[in-house]
PDB file of N, CA and C in Angstrom:
ATOM      1  N   MET A   1      82.203  80.783 156.901  1.00  0.00           N
ATOM      2  CA  MET A   1      81.103  81.348 157.564  1.00  0.00           C
ATOM      3  C   MET A   1      79.769  80.867 156.811  1.00  0.00           C
ATOM      4  N   HIS A   2      78.767  80.590 157.661  1.00  0.00           N
ATOM      5  CA  HIS A   2      77.475  80.286 157.065  1.00  0.00           C
ATOM      6  C   HIS A   2      76.468  81.369 157.178  1.00  0.00           C
ATOM      7  N   VAL A   3      75.565  81.496 156.334  1.00  0.00           N
ATOM      8  CA  VAL A   3      74.504  82.472 156.345  1.00  0.00           C
ATOM      9  C   VAL A   3      73.147  81.821 156.327  1.00  0.00           C
ATOM     10  N   HIS A   4      72.196  82.438 156.856  1.00  0.00           N
ATOM     11  CA  HIS A   4      70.837  82.110 156.697  1.00  0.00           C
ATOM     12  C   HIS A   4      70.086  82.947 155.743  1.00  0.00           C
ATOM     13  N   LEU A   5      69.481  82.446 154.714  1.00  0.00           N
ATOM     14  CA  LEU A   5      68.797  83.301 153.750  1.00  0.00           C
ATOM     15  C   LEU A   5      67.286  82.837 153.877  1.00  0.00           C
ATOM     16  N   LYS A   6      66.394  83.806 153.918  1.00  0.00           N
ATOM     17  CA  LYS A   6      64.950  83.621 153.868  1.00  0.00           C
ATOM     18  C   LYS A   6      64.355  84.578 152.933  1.00  0.00           C
ATOM     19  N   PHE A   7      63.487  83.934 152.116  1.00  0.00           N
ATOM     20  CA  PHE A   7      62.783  84.694 151.069  1.00  0.00           C
ATOM     21  C   PHE A   7      61.281  84.571 151.442  1.00  0.00           C
ATOM     22  N   TYR A   8      60.523  85.614 151.075  1.00  0.00           N
ATOM     23  CA  TYR A   8      59.170  85.690 151.278  1.00  0.00           C
ATOM     24  C   TYR A   8      58.415  85.824 149.937  1.00  0.00           C
ATOM     25  N   THR A   9      57.482  84.907 149.621  1.00  0.00           N
ATOM     26  CA  THR A   9      56.674  84.946 148.400  1.00  0.00           C
ATOM     27  C   THR A   9      55.355  84.535 148.702  1.00  0.00           C
ATOM     28  N   ASN A  10      54.575  84.065 147.682  1.00  0.00           N
ATOM     29  CA  ASN A  10      53.239  83.406 147.888  1.00  0.00           C
ATOM     30  C   ASN A  10      53.069  82.158 147.086  1.00  0.00           C
ATOM     31  N   GLU A  11      52.040  81.490 147.413  1.00  0.00           N
ATOM     32  CA  GLU A  11      51.876  80.164 146.779  1.00  0.00           C
ATOM     33  C   GLU A  11      51.790  80.294 145.136  1.00  0.00           C
ATOM     34  N   LYS A  12      51.196  81.270 144.602  1.00  0.00           N
ATOM     35  CA  LYS A  12      51.129  81.248 143.200  1.00  0.00           C
ATOM     36  C   LYS A  12      52.001  82.102 142.511  1.00  0.00           C
ATOM     37  N   GLN A  13      52.979  82.796 142.999  1.00  0.00           N
ATOM     38  CA  GLN A  13      53.892  83.674 142.381  1.00  0.00           C
ATOM     39  C   GLN A  13      54.880  82.707 141.523  1.00  0.00           C
ATOM     40  N   ARG A  14      55.005  83.145 140.244  1.00  0.00           N
ATOM     41  CA  ARG A  14      55.786  82.323 139.328  1.00  0.00           C
ATOM     42  C   ARG A  14      56.947  83.108 138.714  1.00  0.00           C
ATOM     43  N   HIS A  15      57.923  82.275 138.249  1.00  0.00           N
ATOM     44  CA  HIS A  15      59.068  82.838 137.547  1.00  0.00           C
ATOM     45  C   HIS A  15      59.514  81.867 136.494  1.00  0.00           C
ATOM     46  N   ASN A  16      59.727  82.289 135.293  1.00  0.00           N
ATOM     47  CA  ASN A  16      59.940  81.426 134.067  1.00  0.00           C
ATOM     48  C   ASN A  16      59.094  80.166 134.112  1.00  0.00           C
ATOM     49  N   GLY A  17      57.854  80.379 134.307  1.00  0.00           N
ATOM     50  CA  GLY A  17      56.912  79.237 134.201  1.00  0.00           C
ATOM     51  C   GLY A  17      56.805  78.392 135.400  1.00  0.00           C
ATOM     52  N   ALA A  18      57.630  78.569 136.376  1.00  0.00           N
ATOM     53  CA  ALA A  18      57.695  77.592 137.504  1.00  0.00           C
ATOM     54  C   ALA A  18      57.198  78.436 138.768  1.00  0.00           C
ATOM     55  N   LEU A  19      56.660  77.707 139.702  1.00  0.00           N
ATOM     56  CA  LEU A  19      56.326  78.339 140.958  1.00  0.00           C
ATOM     57  C   LEU A  19      57.642  78.904 141.606  1.00  0.00           C
ATOM     58  N   LEU A  20      57.609  80.145 142.048  1.00  0.00           N
ATOM     59  CA  LEU A  20      58.830  80.815 142.494  1.00  0.00           C
ATOM     60  C   LEU A  20      59.542  80.083 143.612  1.00  0.00           C
ATOM     61  N   TYR A  21      58.759  79.547 144.587  1.00  0.00           N
ATOM     62  CA  TYR A  21      59.503  78.756 145.652  1.00  0.00           C
ATOM     63  C   TYR A  21      60.189  77.563 145.089  1.00  0.00           C
ATOM     64  N   GLU A  22      59.658  76.810 144.066  1.00  0.00           N
ATOM     65  CA  GLU A  22      60.262  75.739 143.414  1.00  0.00           C
ATOM     66  C   GLU A  22      61.543  76.123 142.677  1.00  0.00           C
ATOM     67  N   TRP A  23      61.351  77.286 141.969  1.00  0.00           N
ATOM     68  CA  TRP A  23      62.562  77.798 141.172  1.00  0.00           C
ATOM     69  C   TRP A  23      63.661  78.145 142.073  1.00  0.00           C
ATOM     70  N   LEU A  24      63.356  78.804 143.288  1.00  0.00           N
ATOM     71  CA  LEU A  24      64.329  79.232 144.236  1.00  0.00           C
ATOM     72  C   LEU A  24      65.032  77.959 144.821  1.00  0.00           C
ATOM     73  N   LEU A  25      64.300  76.888 145.152  1.00  0.00           N
ATOM     74  CA  LEU A  25      64.973  75.708 145.675  1.00  0.00           C
ATOM     75  C   LEU A  25      65.871  75.134 144.571  1.00  0.00           C
ATOM     76  N   GLU A  26      65.359  75.062 143.381  1.00  0.00           N
ATOM     77  CA  GLU A  26      66.121  74.438 142.295  1.00  0.00           C
ATOM     78  C   GLU A  26      67.518  75.218 142.041  1.00  0.00           C
ATOM     79  N   GLU A  27      67.390  76.473 141.987  1.00  0.00           N
ATOM     80  CA  GLU A  27      68.592  77.328 141.715  1.00  0.00           C
ATOM     81  C   GLU A  27      69.532  77.304 142.889  1.00  0.00           C
ATOM     82  N   ALA A  28      69.070  77.310 144.128  1.00  0.00           N
ATOM     83  CA  ALA A  28      69.968  77.182 145.242  1.00  0.00           C
ATOM     84  C   ALA A  28      70.679  75.760 145.245  1.00  0.00           C
ATOM     85  N   ARG A  29      69.937  74.714 144.873  1.00  0.00           N
ATOM     86  CA  ARG A  29      70.650  73.415 144.805  1.00  0.00           C
ATOM     87  C   ARG A  29      71.717  73.388 143.642  1.00  0.00           C
ATOM     88  N   ARG A  30      71.314  74.060 142.488  1.00  0.00           N
ATOM     89  CA  ARG A  30      72.259  74.115 141.423  1.00  0.00           C
ATOM     90  C   ARG A  30      73.531  74.846 141.828  1.00  0.00           C
ATOM     91  N   LEU A  31      73.372  75.841 142.731  1.00  0.00           N
ATOM     92  CA  LEU A  31      74.533  76.718 143.144  1.00  0.00           C
ATOM     93  C   LEU A  31      75.321  76.082 144.279  1.00  0.00           C
ATOM     94  N   GLY A  32      74.828  74.905 144.744  1.00  0.00           N
ATOM     95  CA  GLY A  32      75.599  74.199 145.767  1.00  0.00           C
ATOM     96  C   GLY A  32      75.151  74.298 147.259  1.00  0.00           C
ATOM     97  N   ALA A  33      73.939  74.795 147.408  1.00  0.00           N
ATOM     98  CA  ALA A  33      73.252  74.807 148.818  1.00  0.00           C
ATOM     99  C   ALA A  33      73.111  73.321 149.228  1.00  0.00           C
ATOM    100  N   PRO A  34      73.408  73.137 150.511  1.00  0.00           N
ATOM    101  CA  PRO A  34      73.287  71.710 150.954  1.00  0.00           C
ATOM    102  C   PRO A  34      71.857  71.383 151.341  1.00  0.00           C
ATOM    103  N   GLY A  35      70.940  72.288 151.346  1.00  0.00           N
ATOM    104  CA  GLY A  35      69.526  71.995 151.564  1.00  0.00           C
ATOM    105  C   GLY A  35      68.755  73.299 151.611  1.00  0.00           C
ATOM    106  N   GLY A  36      67.434  73.153 151.513  1.00  0.00           N
ATOM    107  CA  GLY A  36      66.613  74.271 151.633  1.00  0.00           C
ATOM    108  C   GLY A  36      65.157  73.817 151.939  1.00  0.00           C
ATOM    109  N   SER A  37      64.272  74.614 152.279  1.00  0.00           N
ATOM    110  CA  SER A  37      62.948  74.239 152.539  1.00  0.00           C
ATOM    111  C   SER A  37      61.990  75.474 152.213  1.00  0.00           C
ATOM    112  N   ALA A  38      60.723  75.060 151.904  1.00  0.00           N
ATOM    113  CA  ALA A  38      59.658  76.038 151.594  1.00  0.00           C
ATOM    114  C   ALA A  38      58.526  75.711 152.595  1.00  0.00           C
ATOM    115  N   SER A  39      58.037  76.683 153.223  1.00  0.00           N
ATOM    116  CA  SER A  39      56.922  76.379 154.303  1.00  0.00           C
ATOM    117  C   SER A  39      55.877  77.434 153.986  1.00  0.00           C
ATOM    118  N   ARG A  40      54.648  76.924 153.984  1.00  0.00           N
ATOM    119  CA  ARG A  40      53.460  77.765 153.778  1.00  0.00           C
ATOM    120  C   ARG A  40      52.902  78.276 155.140  1.00  0.00           C
ATOM    121  N   ALA A  41      52.595  79.500 155.208  1.00  0.00           N
ATOM    122  CA  ALA A  41      52.091  80.232 156.341  1.00  0.00           C
ATOM    123  C   ALA A  41      50.560  79.888 156.458  1.00  0.00           C
ATOM    124  N   ILE A  42      49.978  79.883 157.764  1.00  0.00           N
ATOM    125  CA  ILE A  42      48.494  79.808 157.931  1.00  0.00           C
ATOM    126  C   ILE A  42      47.908  81.235 157.826  1.00  0.00           C
ATOM    127  N   ALA A  43      48.758  82.268 157.850  1.00  0.00           N
ATOM    128  CA  ALA A  43      48.197  83.579 157.740  1.00  0.00           C
ATOM    129  C   ALA A  43      49.324  84.632 157.629  1.00  0.00           C
ATOM    130  N   GLY A  44      49.104  85.724 157.060  1.00  0.00           N
ATOM    131  CA  GLY A  44      50.221  86.751 156.887  1.00  0.00           C
ATOM    132  C   GLY A  44      49.776  87.932 156.124  1.00  0.00           C
ATOM    133  N   PHE A  45      50.652  88.993 156.240  1.00  0.00           N
ATOM    134  CA  PHE A  45      50.439  90.114 155.277  1.00  0.00           C
ATOM    135  C   PHE A  45      51.758  90.712 154.947  1.00  0.00           C
ATOM    136  N   GLY A  46      51.814  91.391 153.809  1.00  0.00           N
ATOM    137  CA  GLY A  46      53.030  91.858 153.255  1.00  0.00           C
ATOM    138  C   GLY A  46      52.942  93.388 153.035  1.00  0.00           C
ATOM    139  N   ARG A  47      53.786  93.872 152.132  1.00  0.00           N
ATOM    140  CA  ARG A  47      54.038  95.363 152.003  1.00  0.00           C
ATOM    141  C   ARG A  47      52.689  96.102 151.610  1.00  0.00           C
ATOM    142  N   HIS A  48      51.723  95.323 150.984  1.00  0.00           N
ATOM    143  CA  HIS A  48      50.396  95.901 150.672  1.00  0.00           C
ATOM    144  C   HIS A  48      49.420  95.944 151.720  1.00  0.00           C
ATOM    145  N   GLY A  49      49.698  95.297 152.926  1.00  0.00           N
ATOM    146  CA  GLY A  49      48.976  95.380 154.076  1.00  0.00           C
ATOM    147  C   GLY A  49      47.731  94.445 154.106  1.00  0.00           C
ATOM    148  N   ARG A  50      47.484  93.685 153.007  1.00  0.00           N
ATOM    149  CA  ARG A  50      46.314  92.762 152.968  1.00  0.00           C
ATOM    150  C   ARG A  50      46.524  91.574 153.695  1.00  0.00           C
ATOM    151  N   LEU A  51      45.722  91.221 154.700  1.00  0.00           N
ATOM    152  CA  LEU A  51      45.864  89.994 155.428  1.00  0.00           C
ATOM    153  C   LEU A  51      45.305  88.836 154.602  1.00  0.00           C
ATOM    154  N   ARG A  52      46.167  87.833 154.569  1.00  0.00           N
ATOM    155  CA  ARG A  52      45.760  86.503 153.901  1.00  0.00           C
ATOM    156  C   ARG A  52      45.728  85.536 154.982  1.00  0.00           C
ATOM    157  N   GLU A  53      44.495  84.697 155.017  1.00  0.00           N
ATOM    158  CA  GLU A  53      44.422  83.685 156.003  1.00  0.00           C
ATOM    159  C   GLU A  53      43.937  82.457 155.304  1.00  0.00           C
ATOM    160  N   GLU A  54      44.249  81.282 155.848  1.00  0.00           N
ATOM    161  CA  GLU A  54      43.870  79.907 155.456  1.00  0.00           C
ATOM    162  C   GLU A  54      42.437  79.755 156.018  1.00  0.00           C
ATOM    163  N   THR A  55      41.418  79.800 155.103  1.00  0.00           N
ATOM    164  CA  THR A  55      40.058  79.661 155.472  1.00  0.00           C
ATOM    165  C   THR A  55      39.413  78.848 154.284  1.00  0.00           C
ATOM    166  N   PHE A  56      38.268  78.259 154.616  1.00  0.00           N
ATOM    167  CA  PHE A  56      37.511  77.587 153.458  1.00  0.00           C
ATOM    168  C   PHE A  56      37.231  78.431 152.361  1.00  0.00           C
ATOM    169  N   PHE A  57      36.862  79.683 152.638  1.00  0.00           N
ATOM    170  CA  PHE A  57      36.540  80.582 151.494  1.00  0.00           C
ATOM    171  C   PHE A  57      37.777  81.281 150.755  1.00  0.00           C
ATOM    172  N   GLU A  58      38.872  81.153 151.289  1.00  0.00           N
ATOM    173  CA  GLU A  58      40.082  81.879 150.730  1.00  0.00           C
ATOM    174  C   GLU A  58      40.467  81.258 149.366  1.00  0.00           C
ATOM    175  N   LEU A  59      40.658  82.178 148.410  1.00  0.00           N
ATOM    176  CA  LEU A  59      41.087  81.579 147.169  1.00  0.00           C
ATOM    177  C   LEU A  59      42.420  81.011 147.281  1.00  0.00           C
ATOM    178  N   ALA A  60      42.566  79.899 146.456  1.00  0.00           N
ATOM    179  CA  ALA A  60      43.866  79.214 146.590  1.00  0.00           C
ATOM    180  C   ALA A  60      45.047  79.971 146.019  1.00  0.00           C
ATOM    181  N   GLY A  61      46.171  79.836 146.572  1.00  0.00           N
ATOM    182  CA  GLY A  61      47.332  80.541 146.050  1.00  0.00           C
ATOM    183  C   GLY A  61      47.692  81.900 146.629  1.00  0.00           C
ATOM    184  N   GLU A  62      47.036  82.296 147.625  1.00  0.00           N
ATOM    185  CA  GLU A  62      47.237  83.604 148.174  1.00  0.00           C
ATOM    186  C   GLU A  62      48.074  83.582 149.501  1.00  0.00           C
ATOM    187  N   LEU A  63      48.335  82.466 150.017  1.00  0.00           N
ATOM    188  CA  LEU A  63      49.058  82.390 151.272  1.00  0.00           C
ATOM    189  C   LEU A  63      50.599  82.602 151.147  1.00  0.00           C
ATOM    190  N   PRO A  64      51.156  83.220 152.114  1.00  0.00           N
ATOM    191  CA  PRO A  64      52.581  83.485 152.126  1.00  0.00           C
ATOM    192  C   PRO A  64      53.340  82.131 152.137  1.00  0.00           C
ATOM    193  N   VAL A  65      54.565  82.161 151.462  1.00  0.00           N
ATOM    194  CA  VAL A  65      55.401  81.024 151.512  1.00  0.00           C
ATOM    195  C   VAL A  65      56.826  81.527 151.860  1.00  0.00           C
ATOM    196  N   GLN A  66      57.586  80.857 152.828  1.00  0.00           N
ATOM    197  CA  GLN A  66      58.866  81.256 153.252  1.00  0.00           C
ATOM    198  C   GLN A  66      59.780  80.282 152.689  1.00  0.00           C
ATOM    199  N   VAL A  67      60.903  80.569 151.986  1.00  0.00           N
ATOM    200  CA  VAL A  67      61.845  79.748 151.495  1.00  0.00           C
ATOM    201  C   VAL A  67      63.144  79.990 152.123  1.00  0.00           C
ATOM    202  N   GLU A  68      63.729  79.014 152.748  1.00  0.00           N
ATOM    203  CA  GLU A  68      64.960  79.277 153.687  1.00  0.00           C
ATOM    204  C   GLU A  68      66.060  78.303 153.317  1.00  0.00           C
ATOM    205  N   PHE A  69      67.279  78.892 153.529  1.00  0.00           N
ATOM    206  CA  PHE A  69      68.516  78.094 153.147  1.00  0.00           C
ATOM    207  C   PHE A  69      69.550  78.449 154.311  1.00  0.00           C
ATOM    208  N   VAL A  70      70.365  77.490 154.753  1.00  0.00           N
ATOM    209  CA  VAL A  70      71.600  77.757 155.537  1.00  0.00           C
ATOM    210  C   VAL A  70      72.672  77.281 154.626  1.00  0.00           C
ATOM    211  N   LEU A  71      73.468  78.167 154.267  1.00  0.00           N
ATOM    212  CA  LEU A  71      74.547  77.789 153.276  1.00  0.00           C
ATOM    213  C   LEU A  71      75.759  78.685 153.447  1.00  0.00           C
ATOM    214  N   GLU A  72      76.949  78.374 152.811  1.00  0.00           N
ATOM    215  CA  GLU A  72      78.060  79.139 152.879  1.00  0.00           C
ATOM    216  C   GLU A  72      77.855  80.462 152.267  1.00  0.00           C
ATOM    217  N   ALA A  73      78.714  81.492 152.596  1.00  0.00           N
ATOM    218  CA  ALA A  73      78.557  82.858 151.994  1.00  0.00           C
ATOM    219  C   ALA A  73      78.625  82.933 150.574  1.00  0.00           C
ATOM    220  N   GLY A  74      79.532  82.111 149.981  1.00  0.00           N
ATOM    221  CA  GLY A  74      79.793  82.126 148.458  1.00  0.00           C
ATOM    222  C   GLY A  74      78.550  81.821 147.722  1.00  0.00           C
ATOM    223  N   PRO A  75      77.945  80.662 147.921  1.00  0.00           N
ATOM    224  CA  PRO A  75      76.741  80.323 147.276  1.00  0.00           C
ATOM    225  C   PRO A  75      75.579  81.287 147.519  1.00  0.00           C
ATOM    226  N   ALA A  76      75.516  81.757 148.816  1.00  0.00           N
ATOM    227  CA  ALA A  76      74.466  82.661 149.081  1.00  0.00           C
ATOM    228  C   ALA A  76      74.584  84.025 148.278  1.00  0.00           C
ATOM    229  N   ASP A  77      75.817  84.524 148.164  1.00  0.00           N
ATOM    230  CA  ASP A  77      76.029  85.660 147.310  1.00  0.00           C
ATOM    231  C   ASP A  77      75.616  85.382 145.837  1.00  0.00           C
ATOM    232  N   LYS A  78      76.002  84.251 145.315  1.00  0.00           N
ATOM    233  CA  LYS A  78      75.665  83.815 143.949  1.00  0.00           C
ATOM    234  C   LYS A  78      74.122  83.857 143.830  1.00  0.00           C
ATOM    235  N   LEU A  79      73.439  83.241 144.737  1.00  0.00           N
ATOM    236  CA  LEU A  79      72.014  83.158 144.648  1.00  0.00           C
ATOM    237  C   LEU A  79      71.354  84.561 144.739  1.00  0.00           C
ATOM    238  N   LEU A  80      71.828  85.530 145.546  1.00  0.00           N
ATOM    239  CA  LEU A  80      71.309  86.882 145.542  1.00  0.00           C
ATOM    240  C   LEU A  80      71.701  87.553 144.210  1.00  0.00           C
ATOM    241  N   GLU A  81      72.836  87.379 143.674  1.00  0.00           N
ATOM    242  CA  GLU A  81      73.213  88.005 142.341  1.00  0.00           C
ATOM    243  C   GLU A  81      72.298  87.488 141.273  1.00  0.00           C
ATOM    244  N   LEU A  82      71.930  86.184 141.365  1.00  0.00           N
ATOM    245  CA  LEU A  82      71.024  85.687 140.270  1.00  0.00           C
ATOM    246  C   LEU A  82      69.647  86.222 140.360  1.00  0.00           C
ATOM    247  N   LEU A  83      69.097  86.397 141.627  1.00  0.00           N
ATOM    248  CA  LEU A  83      67.892  87.057 141.808  1.00  0.00           C
ATOM    249  C   LEU A  83      67.872  88.523 141.383  1.00  0.00           C
ATOM    250  N   ARG A  84      68.911  89.220 141.638  1.00  0.00           N
ATOM    251  CA  ARG A  84      69.050  90.650 141.103  1.00  0.00           C
ATOM    252  C   ARG A  84      68.988  90.615 139.657  1.00  0.00           C
ATOM    253  N   ALA A  85      69.725  89.817 138.986  1.00  0.00           N
ATOM    254  CA  ALA A  85      69.815  89.812 137.510  1.00  0.00           C
ATOM    255  C   ALA A  85      68.424  89.342 136.995  1.00  0.00           C
ATOM    256  N   HIS A  86      67.615  88.581 137.590  1.00  0.00           N
ATOM    257  CA  HIS A  86      66.315  88.337 137.056  1.00  0.00           C
ATOM    258  C   HIS A  86      65.307  89.296 137.558  1.00  0.00           C
ATOM    259  N   GLU A  87      65.646  90.378 138.268  1.00  0.00           N
ATOM    260  CA  GLU A  87      64.748  91.380 138.661  1.00  0.00           C
ATOM    261  C   GLU A  87      63.450  90.919 139.173  1.00  0.00           C
ATOM    262  N   ILE A  88      63.478  89.982 140.174  1.00  0.00           N
ATOM    263  CA  ILE A  88      62.298  89.487 140.766  1.00  0.00           C
ATOM    264  C   ILE A  88      61.600  90.343 141.758  1.00  0.00           C
ATOM    265  N   GLY A  89      62.332  91.206 142.427  1.00  0.00           N
ATOM    266  CA  GLY A  89      61.735  92.118 143.423  1.00  0.00           C
ATOM    267  C   GLY A  89      61.284  91.337 144.684  1.00  0.00           C
ATOM    268  N   LEU A  90      62.139  90.385 145.139  1.00  0.00           N
ATOM    269  CA  LEU A  90      61.729  89.510 146.195  1.00  0.00           C
ATOM    270  C   LEU A  90      62.265  89.981 147.529  1.00  0.00           C
ATOM    271  N   PHE A  91      61.457  90.146 148.636  1.00  0.00           N
ATOM    272  CA  PHE A  91      61.906  90.454 149.899  1.00  0.00           C
ATOM    273  C   PHE A  91      62.715  89.353 150.535  1.00  0.00           C
ATOM    274  N   TYR A  92      63.787  89.637 151.211  1.00  0.00           N
ATOM    275  CA  TYR A  92      64.630  88.583 151.902  1.00  0.00           C
ATOM    276  C   TYR A  92      65.344  89.121 153.071  1.00  0.00           C
ATOM    277  N   GLU A  93      65.763  88.095 153.897  1.00  0.00           N
ATOM    278  CA  GLU A  93      66.615  88.444 155.085  1.00  0.00           C
ATOM    279  C   GLU A  93      67.905  87.611 154.956  1.00  0.00           C
ATOM    280  N   ARG A  94      68.994  88.187 155.415  1.00  0.00           N
ATOM    281  CA  ARG A  94      70.211  87.447 155.346  1.00  0.00           C
ATOM    282  C   ARG A  94      70.918  87.765 156.656  1.00  0.00           C
ATOM    283  N   TYR A  95      71.378  86.735 157.274  1.00  0.00           N
ATOM    284  CA  TYR A  95      72.172  86.988 158.581  1.00  0.00           C
ATOM    285  C   TYR A  95      73.206  85.813 158.875  1.00  0.00           C
ATOM    286  N   ALA A  96      74.281  86.062 159.528  1.00  0.00           N
ATOM    287  CA  ALA A  96      75.307  85.167 159.807  1.00  0.00           C
ATOM    288  C   ALA A  96      74.704  84.171 160.874  1.00  0.00           C
ATOM    289  N   VAL A  97      75.164  82.879 160.761  1.00  0.00           N
ATOM    290  CA  VAL A  97      74.731  81.863 161.719  1.00  0.00           C
ATOM    291  C   VAL A  97      75.913  80.842 161.881  1.00  0.00           C
ATOM    292  N   ASP A  98      75.906  80.334 163.174  1.00  0.00           N
ATOM    293  CA  ASP A  98      76.706  79.222 163.370  1.00  0.00           C
ATOM    294  C   ASP A  98      75.895  78.005 163.022  1.00  0.00           C
ATOM    295  N   ALA A  99      76.449  77.094 162.180  1.00  0.00           N
ATOM    296  CA  ALA A  99      75.762  75.927 161.839  1.00  0.00           C
ATOM    297  C   ALA A  99      76.635  74.683 161.788  1.00  0.00           C
ATOM    298  N   GLY A 100      76.151  73.536 162.023  1.00  0.00           N
ATOM    299  CA  GLY A 100      76.941  72.331 161.978  1.00  0.00           C
ATOM    300  C   GLY A 100      76.059  71.141 162.349  1.00  0.00           C
ATOM    301  N   VAL A 101      76.686  69.939 162.441  1.00  0.00           N
ATOM    302  CA  VAL A 101      76.075  68.838 162.804  1.00  0.00           C
ATOM    303  C   VAL A 101      76.588  68.270 164.005  1.00  0.00           C
ATOM    304  N   LEU A 102      75.778  67.843 165.009  1.00  0.00           N
ATOM    305  CA  LEU A 102      76.372  67.301 166.294  1.00  0.00           C
ATOM    306  C   LEU A 102      76.086  65.889 166.423  1.00  0.00           C
TER     307      LEU A 102
END
């Protein structure tokens, strides 16, 4: 069974000296994920309710970033365990998906 994992962070959030979205991609690759991507939003708000938008005057690093993976359940579980162990406090979604190549 495959699962889709999506994590929500921002451009400047860091972990162990690396940008969090880069760290997530690297750790997922190390755990056997077949691929992943990070996408920056043009606008968004999170649990604090502050709207962030891409404008000329917006400070760099405040925009939301979504990091997504479609992978087997085993590596997905390992990635979530790793995040819990590092106590990052990252919001995520997980759901079952049908995935394949045609």
